[in-house]
Structures are given as structure tokens and as C-alpha cells.
Amino acid sequence: VLSCATAEPDKWARAAAGLAKEMERSTTLGVGGVCFHPGSASDGDPKAAAERVARAMTEALRANPGTTRLLVENTAGAGKTLGRTAAEVGDILSHIPAELRARAGYGLDTCHLYASGYDITESESRFREILDEFEAAAGEPPSFIHLNDSAGELGSNRDRHMLLGEGNIGTEPFRWL
């Protein structure tokens, strides 16, 4: 598992190299985007971890010119995992150099949103506010939305996907989308 957020230099180097390799494969295959989870801020410092993730992304993008985009996916927030909040996703992307920023972005997983404490079931307007919060923090709308129901409760930080309508999110929020 890649953890570009880690503070351990040897693990970070392996994770960054792995991310660059995924970009290389995807670029060769003509894939439009590579989605990844940023990993765990092993030192407990999300600001420093965001910079490490952005550095790994920058290296991968520079090593693989083309049009393939590198997209951070939000996380359910277990432990020291980075990418749980809109602010954390926005912080990662804010460290991408301007000349590469068009090839970097993010996506949202509905299970992860719910598990990390974003109540997307409250109302359609609340769901829109949550999407707007991510867009404001990242400076752009999400490049994809990964549709999953959640076996975990709201704010449980449990990344347990379920089929749509079979978990705690239910069907209505997916209709709103």
C-alpha cells in the first residue's frame, strides 16, 4: 500500500516511486487519471504530510509528461490517515506547482465522506454544502465521485463499502447527486 503521507524517509521513497510507476503505466496505456489515497501522517502532522504527498505527486507528474491526471481520493479518516477533510485535500493540492496543477485534482468517495463525519444524508442542501466546501478548499470541483454506501455509522472512520441503498447512507442521497 502506498503511503505518500508517511514521515519515514525509506517508506516515503518507496511510496513516491510506486506512485510514479503507476503514472508511467497509466500514461503508457492512455488512461485519463490515476486515483490514490494519500496515506497516513505517521508523525501526526497533517500539514507536513500534505507537503510530502504533494512532493510525491509533483515528482510523479514531472517524471511522466502527458495528459494523465493524478487524483487524490478523500479518506474515511481512520487513525492518522490524511485526506479526511476538505481542508486536508485542499492543502495537498495547494502545494502542487502551478505548471502542474491542471494535471492534479481530487475525487470524493461517498462512503468515505459519510464515515469521516460529513452527513450527506441530512438533506440535499447539506450535501450541496459539503460538495461546495471541497470545491472551495481545492479550488475546483471533484474530478470523480466514487459511489458507495457505507456499512459504518456516520463519523465511524470505517472504510467499509456497501452496495448503493444497502448501508447507512440509503438511496436518497444518491438520487440527489
CSV table of N, CA and C in Angstrom, one decimal:
chain,number,residue,atom,x,y,z
A,1,VAL,N,0.8,-1.2,0.0
A,1,VAL,CA,0.0,0.0,0.0
A,1,VAL,C,0.9,1.2,0.0
A,2,LEU,N,0.6,2.1,-0.9
A,2,LEU,CA,1.4,3.4,-1.0
A,2,LEU,C,0.9,4.3,0.1
A,3,SER,N,1.9,4.9,0.8
A,3,SER,CA,1.6,5.9,1.8
A,3,SER,C,2.5,7.1,1.6
A,4,CYS,N,2.1,8.0,0.7
A,4,CYS,CA,3.0,9.1,0.4
A,4,CYS,C,2.9,10.2,1.5
A,5,ALA,N,2.1,10.0,2.5
A,5,ALA,CA,2.0,10.9,3.6
A,5,ALA,C,3.0,10.6,4.7
A,6,THR,N,3.6,9.4,4.7
A,6,THR,CA,4.5,8.9,5.8
A,6,THR,C,5.7,9.8,6.0
A,7,ALA,N,6.1,9.9,7.2
A,7,ALA,CA,7.3,10.7,7.6
A,7,ALA,C,8.5,9.9,7.5
A,8,GLU,N,8.4,8.6,7.4
A,8,GLU,CA,9.6,7.7,7.3
A,8,GLU,C,10.2,7.8,5.9
A,9,PRO,N,11.4,8.3,5.8
A,9,PRO,CA,12.1,8.5,4.5
A,9,PRO,C,12.1,7.3,3.6
A,10,ASP,N,12.5,6.1,4.1
A,10,ASP,CA,12.6,5.0,3.2
A,10,ASP,C,11.2,4.6,2.7
A,11,LYS,N,10.2,4.6,3.6
A,11,LYS,CA,8.8,4.3,3.2
A,11,LYS,C,8.3,5.3,2.2
A,12,TRP,N,8.6,6.6,2.4
A,12,TRP,CA,8.1,7.6,1.5
A,12,TRP,C,8.8,7.4,0.2
A,13,ALA,N,10.0,7.1,0.1
A,13,ALA,CA,10.7,6.9,-1.2
A,13,ALA,C,10.1,5.8,-2.0
A,14,ARG,N,9.8,4.7,-1.3
A,14,ARG,CA,9.1,3.6,-2.0
A,14,ARG,C,7.7,4.0,-2.5
A,15,ALA,N,7.0,4.7,-1.6
A,15,ALA,CA,5.6,5.1,-2.0
A,15,ALA,C,5.7,6.1,-3.2
A,16,ALA,N,6.6,7.0,-3.1
A,16,ALA,CA,6.7,8.0,-4.2
A,16,ALA,C,7.1,7.3,-5.5
A,17,ALA,N,8.0,6.4,-5.4
A,17,ALA,CA,8.4,5.6,-6.6
A,17,ALA,C,7.3,4.8,-7.2
A,18,GLY,N,6.5,4.2,-6.3
A,18,GLY,CA,5.3,3.4,-6.7
A,18,GLY,C,4.3,4.3,-7.4
A,19,LEU,N,4.1,5.5,-6.9
A,19,LEU,CA,3.1,6.4,-7.5
A,19,LEU,C,3.6,6.8,-8.9
A,20,ALA,N,4.9,7.1,-9.0
A,20,ALA,CA,5.4,7.5,-10.3
A,20,ALA,C,5.3,6.3,-11.3
A,21,LYS,N,5.5,5.1,-10.8
A,21,LYS,CA,5.3,3.9,-11.6
A,21,LYS,C,3.9,3.7,-12.1
A,22,GLU,N,2.9,4.0,-11.2
A,22,GLU,CA,1.5,3.9,-11.6
A,22,GLU,C,1.2,4.9,-12.7
A,23,MET,N,1.8,6.1,-12.5
A,23,MET,CA,1.6,7.2,-13.5
A,23,MET,C,2.2,6.8,-14.8
A,24,GLU,N,3.4,6.1,-14.8
A,24,GLU,CA,4.0,5.7,-16.0
A,24,GLU,C,3.1,4.7,-16.7
A,25,ARG,N,2.7,3.7,-16.0
A,25,ARG,CA,1.8,2.6,-16.6
A,25,ARG,C,0.6,3.2,-17.2
A,26,SER,N,-0.1,4.1,-16.4
A,26,SER,CA,-1.3,4.7,-16.9
A,26,SER,C,-1.2,5.6,-18.1
A,27,THR,N,-0.1,6.3,-18.1
A,27,THR,CA,0.2,7.2,-19.2
A,27,THR,C,0.5,6.4,-20.5
A,28,THR,N,1.2,5.3,-20.3
A,28,THR,CA,1.5,4.4,-21.5
A,28,THR,C,0.2,3.8,-22.0
A,29,LEU,N,-0.7,3.5,-21.1
A,29,LEU,CA,-2.0,2.9,-21.6
A,29,LEU,C,-3.0,3.9,-22.0
A,30,GLY,N,-2.7,5.2,-21.9
A,30,GLY,CA,-3.6,6.2,-22.3
A,30,GLY,C,-4.8,6.4,-21.3
A,31,VAL,N,-4.6,6.0,-20.1
A,31,VAL,CA,-5.6,6.2,-19.0
A,31,VAL,C,-5.7,7.7,-18.7
A,32,GLY,N,-6.9,8.2,-18.5
A,32,GLY,CA,-7.1,9.6,-18.2
A,32,GLY,C,-6.7,10.1,-16.8
A,33,GLY,N,-6.8,9.2,-15.8
A,33,GLY,CA,-6.4,9.6,-14.5
A,33,GLY,C,-6.1,8.4,-13.6
A,34,VAL,N,-5.2,8.7,-12.6
A,34,VAL,CA,-4.8,7.8,-11.6
A,34,VAL,C,-5.4,8.3,-10.2
A,35,CYS,N,-6.1,7.5,-9.6
A,35,CYS,CA,-6.7,7.8,-8.3
A,35,CYS,C,-5.9,7.1,-7.2
A,36,PHE,N,-5.6,7.8,-6.1
A,36,PHE,CA,-4.9,7.2,-5.0
A,36,PHE,C,-5.3,7.8,-3.7
A,37,HIS,N,-5.1,7.0,-2.6
A,37,HIS,CA,-5.3,7.6,-1.2
A,37,HIS,C,-3.9,8.1,-0.7
A,38,PRO,N,-3.9,9.2,-0.1
A,38,PRO,CA,-2.6,9.8,0.3
A,38,PRO,C,-1.9,9.1,1.4
A,39,GLY,N,-2.5,8.3,2.2
A,39,GLY,CA,-1.8,7.5,3.2
A,39,GLY,C,-1.9,8.1,4.6
A,40,SER,N,-1.1,7.6,5.5
A,40,SER,CA,-1.1,8.0,6.9
A,40,SER,C,0.0,9.0,7.3
A,41,ALA,N,-0.4,10.0,8.0
A,41,ALA,CA,0.6,11.0,8.5
A,41,ALA,C,1.3,10.4,9.7
A,42,SER,N,2.3,9.6,9.5
A,42,SER,CA,2.8,8.8,10.6
A,42,SER,C,3.4,9.6,11.7
A,43,ASP,N,3.7,10.8,11.5
A,43,ASP,CA,4.3,11.7,12.5
A,43,ASP,C,3.2,12.5,13.2
A,44,GLY,N,1.9,12.3,12.8
A,44,GLY,CA,0.8,13.1,13.4
A,44,GLY,C,0.7,14.5,13.0
A,45,ASP,N,1.5,14.9,11.9
A,45,ASP,CA,1.5,16.3,11.5
A,45,ASP,C,0.9,16.4,10.1
A,46,PRO,N,-0.4,16.7,10.0
A,46,PRO,CA,-1.1,16.7,8.7
A,46,PRO,C,-0.6,17.7,7.7
A,47,LYS,N,-0.1,18.9,8.2
A,47,LYS,CA,0.5,19.9,7.3
A,47,LYS,C,1.7,19.4,6.6
A,48,ALA,N,2.6,18.8,7.4
A,48,ALA,CA,3.9,18.2,6.8
A,48,ALA,C,3.5,17.1,5.9
A,49,ALA,N,2.5,16.3,6.3
A,49,ALA,CA,2.1,15.1,5.5
A,49,ALA,C,1.6,15.6,4.1
A,50,ALA,N,0.8,16.7,4.1
A,50,ALA,CA,0.2,17.2,2.9
A,50,ALA,C,1.4,17.6,2.0
A,51,GLU,N,2.4,18.2,2.5
A,51,GLU,CA,3.5,18.6,1.7
A,51,GLU,C,4.2,17.4,1.1
A,52,ARG,N,4.4,16.3,1.9
A,52,ARG,CA,5.0,15.1,1.4
A,52,ARG,C,4.2,14.5,0.3
A,53,VAL,N,2.9,14.4,0.4
A,53,VAL,CA,2.0,13.9,-0.6
A,53,VAL,C,2.2,14.7,-1.9
A,54,ALA,N,2.1,16.0,-1.7
A,54,ALA,CA,2.3,16.9,-2.9
A,54,ALA,C,3.6,16.7,-3.6
A,55,ARG,N,4.7,16.5,-2.8
A,55,ARG,CA,6.0,16.3,-3.4
A,55,ARG,C,6.0,15.0,-4.2
A,56,ALA,N,5.4,14.0,-3.7
A,56,ALA,CA,5.3,12.7,-4.4
A,56,ALA,C,4.5,12.9,-5.7
A,57,MET,N,3.4,13.6,-5.6
A,57,MET,CA,2.6,13.9,-6.8
A,57,MET,C,3.4,14.6,-7.8
A,58,THR,N,4.1,15.7,-7.3
A,58,THR,CA,4.9,16.5,-8.2
A,58,THR,C,6.0,15.7,-9.0
A,59,GLU,N,6.7,14.9,-8.2
A,59,GLU,CA,7.7,14.0,-8.8
A,59,GLU,C,7.1,13.1,-9.9
A,60,ALA,N,5.9,12.5,-9.5
A,60,ALA,CA,5.3,11.6,-10.5
A,60,ALA,C,4.8,12.3,-11.7
A,61,LEU,N,4.3,13.5,-11.6
A,61,LEU,CA,3.8,14.2,-12.7
A,61,LEU,C,5.0,14.7,-13.6
A,62,ARG,N,6.0,15.1,-13.0
A,62,ARG,CA,7.2,15.6,-13.8
A,62,ARG,C,7.9,14.4,-14.5
A,63,ALA,N,7.9,13.3,-13.9
A,63,ALA,CA,8.5,12.1,-14.5
A,63,ALA,C,7.7,11.5,-15.6
A,64,ASN,N,6.4,11.9,-15.7
A,64,ASN,CA,5.5,11.3,-16.7
A,64,ASN,C,4.7,12.4,-17.4
A,65,PRO,N,5.3,13.1,-18.4
A,65,PRO,CA,4.6,14.2,-19.1
A,65,PRO,C,3.5,13.6,-19.9
A,66,GLY,N,2.5,14.3,-20.2
A,66,GLY,CA,1.3,13.9,-20.9
A,66,GLY,C,0.1,14.5,-20.3
A,67,THR,N,-1.0,13.8,-20.5
A,67,THR,CA,-2.3,14.4,-20.1
A,67,THR,C,-2.9,13.6,-18.9
A,68,THR,N,-2.3,12.5,-18.5
A,68,THR,CA,-2.9,11.7,-17.4
A,68,THR,C,-2.9,12.5,-16.2
A,69,ARG,N,-4.0,12.6,-15.5
A,69,ARG,CA,-4.1,13.3,-14.2
A,69,ARG,C,-3.9,12.5,-13.0
A,70,LEU,N,-3.4,13.1,-12.0
A,70,LEU,CA,-3.2,12.4,-10.7
A,70,LEU,C,-4.2,12.9,-9.7
A,71,LEU,N,-5.0,12.0,-9.2
A,71,LEU,CA,-6.2,12.5,-8.4
A,71,LEU,C,-6.2,11.8,-7.0
A,72,VAL,N,-6.2,12.7,-6.0
A,72,VAL,CA,-6.3,12.3,-4.6
A,72,VAL,C,-7.7,11.9,-4.2
A,73,GLU,N,-8.0,10.8,-3.6
A,73,GLU,CA,-9.3,10.5,-3.1
A,73,GLU,C,-9.4,10.7,-1.7
A,74,ASN,N,-10.5,11.3,-1.2
A,74,ASN,CA,-10.8,11.5,0.2
A,74,ASN,C,-10.8,10.2,0.9
A,75,THR,N,-10.5,10.3,2.2
A,75,THR,CA,-10.4,9.0,3.0
A,75,THR,C,-11.5,9.0,4.1
A,76,ALA,N,-11.7,7.9,4.7
A,76,ALA,CA,-12.6,7.7,5.8
A,76,ALA,C,-12.1,8.2,7.1
A,77,GLY,N,-10.8,8.5,7.2
A,77,GLY,CA,-10.2,9.2,8.3
A,77,GLY,C,-9.8,8.3,9.5
A,78,ALA,N,-9.6,7.0,9.3
A,78,ALA,CA,-9.1,6.2,10.4
A,78,ALA,C,-7.7,6.5,10.8
A,79,GLY,N,-7.4,6.5,12.1
A,79,GLY,CA,-6.0,6.7,12.6
A,79,GLY,C,-5.5,8.1,12.2
A,80,LYS,N,-4.3,8.1,11.6
A,80,LYS,CA,-3.7,9.3,11.2
A,80,LYS,C,-3.8,9.5,9.7
A,81,THR,N,-4.8,8.9,9.0
A,81,THR,CA,-5.0,9.0,7.6
A,81,THR,C,-5.2,10.4,7.2
A,82,LEU,N,-4.5,10.8,6.1
A,82,LEU,CA,-4.7,12.2,5.6
A,82,LEU,C,-5.7,12.2,4.5
A,83,GLY,N,-6.5,13.2,4.4
A,83,GLY,CA,-7.4,13.4,3.3
A,83,GLY,C,-8.9,13.2,3.7
A,84,ARG,N,-9.1,13.3,5.0
A,84,ARG,CA,-10.4,13.1,5.6
A,84,ARG,C,-11.3,14.3,5.4
A,85,THR,N,-10.7,15.5,5.5
A,85,THR,CA,-11.4,16.8,5.4
A,85,THR,C,-11.2,17.5,4.1
A,86,ALA,N,-12.1,18.4,3.8
A,86,ALA,CA,-11.9,19.3,2.6
A,86,ALA,C,-10.6,20.1,2.8
A,87,ALA,N,-10.3,20.6,4.0
A,87,ALA,CA,-9.1,21.3,4.2
A,87,ALA,C,-7.8,20.5,3.9
A,88,GLU,N,-7.8,19.3,4.3
A,88,GLU,CA,-6.7,18.4,4.0
A,88,GLU,C,-6.5,18.2,2.6
A,89,VAL,N,-7.5,17.9,1.8
A,89,VAL,CA,-7.4,17.7,0.4
A,89,VAL,C,-7.0,19.0,-0.3
A,90,GLY,N,-7.5,20.1,0.1
A,90,GLY,CA,-7.1,21.4,-0.4
A,90,GLY,C,-5.7,21.7,-0.1
A,91,ASP,N,-5.2,21.3,1.1
A,91,ASP,CA,-3.8,21.6,1.5
A,91,ASP,C,-2.9,20.8,0.6
A,92,ILE,N,-3.2,19.5,0.3
A,92,ILE,CA,-2.3,18.7,-0.6
A,92,ILE,C,-2.2,19.4,-1.9
A,93,LEU,N,-3.3,19.8,-2.5
A,93,LEU,CA,-3.3,20.4,-3.8
A,93,LEU,C,-2.7,21.7,-3.9
A,94,SER,N,-2.7,22.5,-2.8
A,94,SER,CA,-2.1,23.8,-2.8
A,94,SER,C,-0.6,23.8,-2.9
A,95,HIS,N,0.0,22.6,-2.7
A,95,HIS,CA,1.5,22.5,-2.8
A,95,HIS,C,1.9,22.0,-4.1
A,96,ILE,N,1.0,21.8,-5.0
A,96,ILE,CA,1.4,21.3,-6.4
A,96,ILE,C,1.8,22.6,-7.2
A,97,PRO,N,3.0,22.6,-7.8
A,97,PRO,CA,3.4,23.7,-8.6
A,97,PRO,C,2.4,24.1,-9.7
A,98,ALA,N,2.3,25.4,-9.9
A,98,ALA,CA,1.2,26.0,-10.8
A,98,ALA,C,1.3,25.3,-12.2
A,99,GLU,N,2.5,25.0,-12.7
A,99,GLU,CA,2.6,24.5,-14.0
A,99,GLU,C,2.1,23.0,-14.1
A,100,LEU,N,1.9,22.4,-13.0
A,100,LEU,CA,1.4,21.0,-13.0
A,100,LEU,C,0.0,20.9,-12.4
A,101,ARG,N,-0.5,22.0,-11.9
A,101,ARG,CA,-1.8,21.9,-11.2
A,101,ARG,C,-2.9,21.4,-12.1
A,102,ALA,N,-2.9,21.7,-13.4
A,102,ALA,CA,-4.0,21.2,-14.2
A,102,ALA,C,-4.1,19.7,-14.3
A,103,ARG,N,-3.0,19.0,-14.0
A,103,ARG,CA,-2.9,17.6,-14.1
A,103,ARG,C,-3.1,16.9,-12.7
A,104,ALA,N,-3.4,17.7,-11.7
A,104,ALA,CA,-3.7,17.2,-10.3
A,104,ALA,C,-5.1,17.6,-9.9
A,105,GLY,N,-5.7,16.7,-9.1
A,105,GLY,CA,-7.0,17.0,-8.7
A,105,GLY,C,-7.4,16.0,-7.6
A,106,TYR,N,-8.7,15.9,-7.4
A,106,TYR,CA,-9.2,15.0,-6.3
A,106,TYR,C,-10.6,14.4,-6.7
A,107,GLY,N,-10.9,13.4,-6.0
A,107,GLY,CA,-12.2,12.8,-6.1
A,107,GLY,C,-12.8,12.5,-4.8
A,108,LEU,N,-14.1,12.3,-4.7
A,108,LEU,CA,-14.8,12.0,-3.5
A,108,LEU,C,-15.5,10.6,-3.5
A,109,ASP,N,-15.3,9.9,-2.4
A,109,ASP,CA,-15.9,8.6,-2.2
A,109,ASP,C,-17.0,8.9,-1.2
A,110,THR,N,-18.3,8.5,-1.6
A,110,THR,CA,-19.4,8.8,-0.7
A,110,THR,C,-19.3,8.1,0.6
A,111,CYS,N,-18.9,6.8,0.6
A,111,CYS,CA,-18.7,6.1,1.9
A,111,CYS,C,-17.7,6.8,2.8
A,112,HIS,N,-16.6,7.3,2.2
A,112,HIS,CA,-15.5,8.0,2.9
A,112,HIS,C,-16.1,9.3,3.5
A,113,LEU,N,-16.9,10.0,2.7
A,113,LEU,CA,-17.5,11.2,3.2
A,113,LEU,C,-18.3,11.0,4.5
A,114,TYR,N,-19.2,10.0,4.4
A,114,TYR,CA,-20.1,9.7,5.5
A,114,TYR,C,-19.3,9.1,6.7
A,115,ALA,N,-18.4,8.2,6.4
A,115,ALA,CA,-17.6,7.6,7.5
A,115,ALA,C,-16.7,8.7,8.2
A,116,SER,N,-16.3,9.7,7.5
A,116,SER,CA,-15.4,10.7,8.1
A,116,SER,C,-16.2,11.8,8.8
A,117,GLY,N,-17.5,11.7,8.8
A,117,GLY,CA,-18.4,12.7,9.6
A,117,GLY,C,-19.2,13.7,8.8
A,118,TYR,N,-19.1,13.6,7.4
A,118,TYR,CA,-19.9,14.5,6.6
A,118,TYR,C,-21.2,13.9,6.4
A,119,ASP,N,-22.3,14.5,7.0
A,119,ASP,CA,-23.6,13.9,6.9
A,119,ASP,C,-24.3,14.2,5.6
A,120,ILE,N,-24.0,13.4,4.6
A,120,ILE,CA,-24.6,13.6,3.3
A,120,ILE,C,-26.0,13.1,3.2
A,121,THR,N,-26.5,12.5,4.3
A,121,THR,CA,-27.9,12.0,4.3
A,121,THR,C,-28.9,13.1,4.9
A,122,GLU,N,-28.3,14.1,5.5
A,122,GLU,CA,-29.2,15.1,6.2
A,122,GLU,C,-30.2,15.8,5.3
A,123,SER,N,-29.8,16.3,4.2
A,123,SER,CA,-30.7,16.9,3.2
A,123,SER,C,-29.9,17.2,1.9
A,124,GLU,N,-30.6,17.4,0.9
A,124,GLU,CA,-30.0,17.7,-0.4
A,124,GLU,C,-29.1,19.0,-0.3
A,125,SER,N,-29.7,20.0,0.4
A,125,SER,CA,-28.9,21.2,0.6
A,125,SER,C,-27.6,21.0,1.4
A,126,ARG,N,-27.7,20.2,2.4
A,126,ARG,CA,-26.5,19.9,3.2
A,126,ARG,C,-25.4,19.2,2.3
A,127,PHE,N,-25.9,18.3,1.5
A,127,PHE,CA,-25.0,17.6,0.6
A,127,PHE,C,-24.3,18.6,-0.3
A,128,ARG,N,-25.1,19.5,-0.9
A,128,ARG,CA,-24.5,20.5,-1.8
A,128,ARG,C,-23.5,21.4,-1.0
A,129,GLU,N,-23.8,21.7,0.2
A,129,GLU,CA,-22.8,22.5,1.1
A,129,GLU,C,-21.5,21.7,1.2
A,130,ILE,N,-21.6,20.4,1.4
A,130,ILE,CA,-20.4,19.6,1.6
A,130,ILE,C,-19.6,19.6,0.3
A,131,LEU,N,-20.2,19.4,-0.8
A,131,LEU,CA,-19.5,19.5,-2.1
A,131,LEU,C,-18.9,20.8,-2.3
A,132,ASP,N,-19.6,21.9,-2.0
A,132,ASP,CA,-19.1,23.3,-2.1
A,132,ASP,C,-17.9,23.5,-1.2
A,133,GLU,N,-17.9,22.9,0.0
A,133,GLU,CA,-16.8,23.0,0.9
A,133,GLU,C,-15.5,22.4,0.3
A,134,PHE,N,-15.6,21.3,-0.3
A,134,PHE,CA,-14.5,20.6,-1.0
A,134,PHE,C,-14.0,21.5,-2.2
A,135,GLU,N,-15.0,21.9,-3.0
A,135,GLU,CA,-14.6,22.7,-4.2
A,135,GLU,C,-13.9,24.0,-3.7
A,136,ALA,N,-14.4,24.7,-2.7
A,136,ALA,CA,-13.7,25.9,-2.2
A,136,ALA,C,-12.3,25.6,-1.7
A,137,ALA,N,-12.1,24.5,-1.0
A,137,ALA,CA,-10.8,24.2,-0.4
A,137,ALA,C,-9.8,23.8,-1.5
A,138,ALA,N,-10.3,23.1,-2.5
A,138,ALA,CA,-9.4,22.5,-3.6
A,138,ALA,C,-9.3,23.5,-4.8
A,139,GLY,N,-10.2,24.4,-4.9
A,139,GLY,CA,-10.2,25.4,-6.0
A,139,GLY,C,-10.8,24.8,-7.3
A,140,GLU,N,-11.5,23.7,-7.2
A,140,GLU,CA,-12.1,23.1,-8.3
A,140,GLU,C,-13.1,22.0,-7.9
A,141,PRO,N,-14.0,21.6,-8.7
A,141,PRO,CA,-15.0,20.6,-8.3
A,141,PRO,C,-14.2,19.2,-8.4
A,142,PRO,N,-14.8,18.2,-7.8
A,142,PRO,CA,-14.2,16.9,-7.8
A,142,PRO,C,-14.1,16.4,-9.3
A,143,SER,N,-13.0,15.6,-9.6
A,143,SER,CA,-12.9,15.1,-10.9
A,143,SER,C,-13.7,13.8,-11.1
A,144,PHE,N,-14.1,13.2,-9.9
A,144,PHE,CA,-14.9,12.0,-10.0
A,144,PHE,C,-15.6,11.8,-8.6
A,145,ILE,N,-16.7,11.1,-8.6
A,145,ILE,CA,-17.4,10.7,-7.4
A,145,ILE,C,-17.5,9.2,-7.4
A,146,HIS,N,-16.9,8.6,-6.4
A,146,HIS,CA,-16.9,7.1,-6.2
A,146,HIS,C,-18.2,6.8,-5.4
A,147,LEU,N,-19.2,6.2,-6.0
A,147,LEU,CA,-20.5,6.0,-5.3
A,147,LEU,C,-20.4,4.7,-4.6
A,148,ASN,N,-20.5,4.8,-3.3
A,148,ASN,CA,-20.6,3.6,-2.4
A,148,ASN,C,-21.5,4.0,-1.2
A,149,ASP,N,-22.2,3.0,-0.7
A,149,ASP,CA,-22.9,3.1,0.5
A,149,ASP,C,-21.9,2.7,1.6
A,150,SER,N,-22.3,2.9,2.9
A,150,SER,CA,-21.4,2.7,4.0
A,150,SER,C,-21.9,1.7,5.0
A,151,ALA,N,-21.1,0.7,5.3
A,151,ALA,CA,-21.5,-0.2,6.4
A,151,ALA,C,-21.3,0.4,7.8
A,152,GLY,N,-20.4,1.4,7.8
A,152,GLY,CA,-20.1,2.1,9.1
A,152,GLY,C,-21.1,3.2,9.3
A,153,GLU,N,-21.2,3.6,10.6
A,153,GLU,CA,-22.0,4.7,11.0
A,153,GLU,C,-21.4,6.0,10.6
A,154,LEU,N,-22.2,7.1,10.7
A,154,LEU,CA,-21.7,8.5,10.4
A,154,LEU,C,-20.6,8.7,11.4
A,155,GLY,N,-19.4,9.2,10.9
A,155,GLY,CA,-18.3,9.5,11.7
A,155,GLY,C,-17.5,8.4,12.3
A,156,SER,N,-17.8,7.1,11.8
A,156,SER,CA,-17.1,5.9,12.4
A,156,SER,C,-15.7,5.8,12.0
A,157,ASN,N,-15.3,6.5,10.9
A,157,ASN,CA,-14.0,6.4,10.3
A,157,ASN,C,-13.7,5.0,9.8
A,158,ARG,N,-14.7,4.2,9.5
A,158,ARG,CA,-14.6,2.8,9.0
A,158,ARG,C,-14.8,2.8,7.5
A,159,ASP,N,-13.8,2.4,6.8
A,159,ASP,CA,-13.9,2.3,5.3
A,159,ASP,C,-14.5,1.0,4.9
A,160,ARG,N,-15.8,0.9,5.0
A,160,ARG,CA,-16.5,-0.4,4.6
A,160,ARG,C,-17.6,-0.1,3.6
A,161,HIS,N,-17.2,-0.4,2.3
A,161,HIS,CA,-18.2,-0.1,1.3
A,161,HIS,C,-19.3,-1.1,1.2
A,162,MET,N,-20.5,-0.6,0.8
A,162,MET,CA,-21.6,-1.5,0.6
A,162,MET,C,-22.2,-1.1,-0.7
A,163,LEU,N,-23.1,-1.9,-1.3
A,163,LEU,CA,-23.8,-1.6,-2.5
A,163,LEU,C,-24.8,-0.4,-2.2
A,164,LEU,N,-25.1,0.4,-3.2
A,164,LEU,CA,-25.9,1.5,-3.0
A,164,LEU,C,-27.3,1.1,-2.5
A,165,GLY,N,-27.7,1.8,-1.4
A,165,GLY,CA,-29.0,1.5,-0.8
A,165,GLY,C,-29.0,0.4,0.2
A,166,GLU,N,-27.9,-0.2,0.4
A,166,GLU,CA,-27.8,-1.4,1.4
A,166,GLU,C,-27.1,-1.0,2.7
A,167,GLY,N,-26.7,0.2,2.8
A,167,GLY,CA,-26.0,0.6,4.0
A,167,GLY,C,-26.6,1.8,4.7
A,168,ASN,N,-25.8,2.5,5.5
A,168,ASN,CA,-26.3,3.6,6.3
A,168,ASN,C,-26.6,4.9,5.6
A,169,ILE,N,-26.1,5.0,4.4
A,169,ILE,CA,-26.4,6.2,3.6
A,169,ILE,C,-27.8,6.1,3.0
A,170,GLY,N,-28.2,4.9,2.5
A,170,GLY,CA,-29.5,4.8,1.9
A,170,GLY,C,-29.5,5.2,0.5
A,171,THR,N,-30.7,5.3,-0.1
A,171,THR,CA,-30.8,5.6,-1.5
A,171,THR,C,-31.0,7.1,-1.9
A,172,GLU,N,-31.6,7.9,-1.0
A,172,GLU,CA,-32.0,9.3,-1.4
A,172,GLU,C,-30.7,10.1,-1.7
A,173,PRO,N,-29.7,10.1,-0.9
A,173,PRO,CA,-28.5,10.9,-1.3
A,173,PRO,C,-28.0,10.7,-2.7
A,174,PHE,N,-28.1,9.4,-3.2
A,174,PHE,CA,-27.6,9.1,-4.5
A,174,PHE,C,-28.5,9.7,-5.6
A,175,ARG,N,-29.8,9.8,-5.2
A,175,ARG,CA,-30.7,10.5,-6.1
A,175,ARG,C,-30.4,11.9,-6.2
A,176,TRP,N,-30.0,12.5,-5.1
A,176,TRP,CA,-29.7,14.0,-5.1
A,176,TRP,C,-28.5,14.3,-6.0
A,177,LEU,N,-27.6,13.3,-6.0
A,177,LEU,CA,-26.4,13.5,-6.9
A,177,LEU,C,-26.8,13.6,-8.4
